[in-house]
């Protein structure tokens, strides 16, 4: 009887040691998982109450990142995402207190690491201006069709070759015209319906090589 007790006791001790030996490995695995960190910035008119960041095709409800935090207009919140190695493409869903939702499909969160993810109100437009030419863009203008160009939005800032900048404007229409003036004197103009195949306030405005 005593011998059986000792065998059982030794077995429990060995199982306990196994658990102790495995735990540090699990902690190390968690520590060295890739992490993406960025600031969530609320430029809208309503509180942000939920932020879901999830791989395309999966359930968004299990990946809520604010965990009860509320991001008021003008405020930011730090967001950390532990992703798999090499996994960068995610869908991002933002829910505002007034019921408005914003969904960005196929976002590259690896490009956000260390930066800011900005959200705007439904009455705003955000132009994501990309310069794919070989010269800097020194002036940038937008207008509704038939109106004047107005003021240069860049001021003393240039958009360098192969650089992208985000320019928010207080407008909510769909049809716009854009003009870019390059450092070499070239002027490029384009017209675009920013609402076409786009449910976001953010729109790409791309200037390619001549």
Short mmCIF file of C-alpha atoms in Angstrom, two decimals:
data_model
loop_
_atom_site.label_atom_id
_atom_site.label_comp_id
_atom_site.label_asym_id
_atom_site.label_seq_id
_atom_site.Cartn_x
_atom_site.Cartn_y
_atom_site.Cartn_z
CA UNK A 1 0.00 0.00 0.00
CA UNK A 2 2.82 2.32 0.90
CA UNK A 3 4.65 1.43 -2.32
CA UNK A 4 1.61 2.29 -4.47
CA UNK A 5 1.30 5.64 -2.71
CA UNK A 6 4.95 6.44 -3.43
CA UNK A 7 4.53 5.56 -7.12
CA UNK A 8 1.49 7.79 -7.34
CA UNK A 9 3.24 10.62 -5.52
CA UNK A 10 6.30 10.36 -7.80
CA UNK A 11 4.04 10.48 -10.84
CA UNK A 12 2.41 13.67 -9.62
CA UNK A 13 5.79 15.23 -8.91
CA UNK A 14 7.02 14.38 -12.42
CA UNK A 15 3.87 15.83 -13.97
CA UNK A 16 4.37 18.97 -11.94
CA UNK A 17 7.97 19.29 -13.10
CA UNK A 18 6.86 18.84 -16.71
CA UNK A 19 4.40 21.69 -16.32
CA UNK A 20 7.07 23.90 -14.76
CA UNK A 21 9.48 23.14 -17.58
CA UNK A 22 6.88 23.86 -20.26
CA UNK A 23 5.64 27.16 -18.86
CA UNK A 24 8.83 29.18 -19.57
CA UNK A 25 8.73 28.04 -23.20
CA UNK A 26 5.14 29.22 -23.52
CA UNK A 27 6.06 32.57 -22.00
CA UNK A 28 9.01 32.95 -24.36
CA UNK A 29 6.81 32.10 -27.35
CA UNK A 30 4.35 34.82 -26.29
CA UNK A 31 7.17 37.31 -25.72
CA UNK A 32 8.68 36.83 -29.17
CA UNK A 33 5.46 36.88 -31.18
CA UNK A 34 5.55 39.72 -33.74
CA UNK A 35 3.77 42.83 -32.48
CA UNK A 36 2.35 45.72 -34.49
CA UNK A 37 1.83 48.95 -32.53
CA UNK A 38 0.12 52.11 -33.74
CA UNK A 39 -1.96 55.03 -32.48
CA UNK A 40 -5.67 55.18 -33.25
CA UNK A 41 -6.62 58.82 -33.88
CA UNK A 42 -10.22 60.03 -33.84
CA UNK A 43 -10.76 63.01 -36.15
CA UNK A 44 -14.51 62.44 -36.36
CA UNK A 45 -17.41 63.99 -34.45
CA UNK A 46 -18.40 60.96 -32.37
CA UNK A 47 -16.65 58.70 -29.85
CA UNK A 48 -14.98 55.54 -31.15
CA UNK A 49 -16.31 52.67 -29.03
CA UNK A 50 -15.04 49.57 -30.84
CA UNK A 51 -12.08 48.68 -33.06
CA UNK A 52 -11.94 45.26 -34.71
CA UNK A 53 -8.77 44.13 -36.51
CA UNK A 54 -9.08 40.67 -38.03
CA UNK A 55 -7.79 38.52 -40.92
CA UNK A 56 -10.12 38.68 -43.94
CA UNK A 57 -12.82 36.03 -43.84
CA UNK A 58 -12.75 35.54 -40.06
CA UNK A 59 -15.18 36.58 -37.32
CA UNK A 60 -14.53 40.22 -36.43
CA UNK A 61 -16.18 39.98 -33.01
CA UNK A 62 -13.33 38.02 -31.40
CA UNK A 63 -10.70 40.63 -32.27
CA UNK A 64 -11.89 43.77 -30.48
CA UNK A 65 -8.91 45.94 -29.55
CA UNK A 66 -10.25 48.80 -27.40
CA UNK A 67 -11.46 46.50 -24.59
CA UNK A 68 -13.83 49.03 -23.07
CA UNK A 69 -11.76 52.12 -23.85
CA UNK A 70 -13.47 55.06 -25.55
CA UNK A 71 -11.59 57.34 -27.96
CA UNK A 72 -13.21 60.77 -27.97
CA UNK A 73 -12.92 63.23 -30.91
CA UNK A 74 -9.42 64.68 -30.93
CA UNK A 75 -7.99 61.87 -28.80
CA UNK A 76 -5.73 58.91 -29.57
CA UNK A 77 -5.36 55.39 -28.16
CA UNK A 78 -2.42 52.99 -28.35
CA UNK A 79 -3.20 49.72 -30.15
CA UNK A 80 -1.12 46.53 -30.07
CA UNK A 81 -1.70 43.61 -32.43
CA UNK A 82 0.10 40.27 -32.05
CA UNK A 83 0.16 38.80 -35.53
CA UNK A 84 1.71 35.71 -37.07
CA UNK A 85 5.12 36.12 -38.75
CA UNK A 86 4.64 37.63 -42.21
CA UNK A 87 0.89 38.15 -41.70
CA UNK A 88 0.16 41.78 -42.58
CA UNK A 89 -3.19 42.00 -44.39
CA UNK A 90 -6.20 42.56 -42.14
CA UNK A 91 -9.67 44.07 -42.28
CA UNK A 92 -10.25 46.99 -39.88
CA UNK A 93 -13.72 47.83 -38.61
CA UNK A 94 -14.35 50.94 -36.50
CA UNK A 95 -17.63 51.55 -34.65
CA UNK A 96 -18.64 55.04 -33.49
CA UNK A 97 -21.04 55.86 -30.65
CA UNK A 98 -23.57 57.36 -33.10
CA UNK A 99 -23.86 53.99 -34.89
CA UNK A 100 -21.61 54.86 -37.82
CA UNK A 101 -19.25 52.10 -38.93
CA UNK A 102 -16.13 52.32 -41.06
CA UNK A 103 -14.62 49.21 -42.66
CA UNK A 104 -11.28 49.19 -44.45
CA UNK A 105 -10.65 45.99 -46.37
CA UNK A 106 -7.22 44.47 -46.97
CA UNK A 107 -5.27 47.00 -44.89
CA UNK A 108 -1.54 46.37 -44.49
CA UNK A 109 -1.03 46.71 -40.73
CA UNK A 110 2.73 46.11 -41.05
CA UNK A 111 2.95 49.51 -42.77
CA UNK A 112 1.19 51.07 -39.75
CA UNK A 113 3.77 49.89 -37.22
CA UNK A 114 4.95 52.89 -35.21
CA UNK A 115 2.55 55.24 -37.01
CA UNK A 116 -0.99 56.56 -36.72
CA UNK A 117 -4.29 55.20 -38.04
CA UNK A 118 -6.66 58.16 -38.40
CA UNK A 119 -10.45 58.00 -38.54
CA UNK A 120 -12.61 60.81 -39.89
CA UNK A 121 -16.29 61.71 -39.83
CA UNK A 122 -18.75 60.69 -42.53
CA UNK A 123 -18.97 64.33 -43.68
CA UNK A 124 -15.22 64.52 -44.38
CA UNK A 125 -13.09 63.46 -47.31
CA UNK A 126 -9.52 62.23 -46.97
CA UNK A 127 -7.27 62.22 -50.03
CA UNK A 128 -4.40 59.73 -49.88
CA UNK A 129 -2.05 61.38 -52.38
CA UNK A 130 0.68 59.12 -53.79
CA UNK A 131 3.56 60.48 -55.87
CA UNK A 132 4.88 57.73 -58.15
CA UNK A 133 6.83 60.12 -60.35
CA UNK A 134 10.55 60.90 -60.18
CA UNK A 135 10.12 64.52 -59.06
CA UNK A 136 8.64 66.04 -55.90
CA UNK A 137 5.10 67.40 -55.91
CA UNK A 138 5.45 70.98 -54.68
CA UNK A 139 1.80 72.07 -54.97
CA UNK A 140 -1.49 70.16 -54.68
CA UNK A 141 -5.02 71.43 -55.36
CA UNK A 142 -8.54 69.99 -55.36
CA UNK A 143 -11.90 71.34 -56.43
CA UNK A 144 -15.42 70.35 -57.30
CA UNK A 145 -16.02 70.35 -61.08
CA UNK A 146 -16.72 73.85 -62.34
CA UNK A 147 -15.29 75.68 -59.33
CA UNK A 148 -11.94 77.43 -58.80
CA UNK A 149 -8.82 75.57 -57.70
CA UNK A 150 -8.47 77.46 -54.45
CA UNK A 151 -5.31 77.42 -52.34
CA UNK A 152 -2.38 75.04 -52.50
CA UNK A 153 -2.82 72.48 -49.71
CA UNK A 154 0.86 71.65 -49.27
CA UNK A 155 2.21 75.03 -48.23
CA UNK A 156 5.92 74.62 -47.49
CA UNK A 157 5.72 70.79 -47.52
CA UNK A 158 6.56 68.70 -50.59
CA UNK A 159 5.42 65.20 -51.48
CA UNK A 160 8.67 63.46 -52.33
CA UNK A 161 9.00 60.97 -55.17
CA UNK A 162 7.47 57.60 -54.19
CA UNK A 163 5.95 59.12 -51.05
CA UNK A 164 2.31 59.15 -49.90
CA UNK A 165 0.66 61.78 -47.70
CA UNK A 166 -2.85 61.97 -46.25
CA UNK A 167 -4.78 65.22 -46.77
CA UNK A 168 -8.18 65.63 -45.04
CA UNK A 169 -10.70 68.18 -46.30
CA UNK A 170 -14.04 69.32 -44.93
CA UNK A 171 -16.26 68.15 -47.77
CA UNK A 172 -18.56 65.20 -48.49
CA UNK A 173 -19.17 65.14 -52.27
CA UNK A 174 -18.11 62.42 -54.72
CA UNK A 175 -16.83 64.15 -57.87
CA UNK A 176 -13.51 66.00 -57.61
CA UNK A 177 -10.69 67.28 -59.77
CA UNK A 178 -7.07 67.23 -58.63
CA UNK A 179 -3.97 69.12 -59.76
CA UNK A 180 -0.35 68.39 -58.89
CA UNK A 181 2.54 70.73 -59.71
CA UNK A 182 5.94 69.03 -59.82
CA UNK A 183 9.36 70.46 -59.04
CA UNK A 184 10.36 70.24 -62.72
CA UNK A 185 7.37 72.40 -63.74
CA UNK A 186 5.11 69.60 -64.96
CA UNK A 187 1.42 69.93 -64.12
CA UNK A 188 -0.78 66.84 -63.88
CA UNK A 189 -4.56 66.95 -63.54
CA UNK A 190 -7.15 64.24 -63.05
CA UNK A 191 -10.86 63.87 -62.27
CA UNK A 192 -12.21 61.16 -60.00
CA UNK A 193 -15.42 59.87 -58.48
CA UNK A 194 -14.14 59.02 -54.99
CA UNK A 195 -17.40 57.25 -54.07
CA UNK A 196 -17.12 54.68 -56.88
CA UNK A 197 -16.44 51.21 -55.40
CA UNK A 198 -15.46 52.87 -52.14
CA UNK A 199 -17.43 52.90 -48.86
CA UNK A 200 -14.70 54.75 -46.96
CA UNK A 201 -14.04 58.48 -46.61
CA UNK A 202 -10.42 57.76 -47.61
CA UNK A 203 -9.66 57.87 -51.34
CA UNK A 204 -6.47 57.17 -53.29
CA UNK A 205 -5.23 59.95 -55.57
CA UNK A 206 -2.26 58.62 -57.53
CA UNK A 207 0.08 60.60 -59.78
CA UNK A 208 2.19 58.33 -61.98
CA UNK A 209 5.22 59.03 -64.11
CA UNK A 210 4.59 61.02 -67.27
#
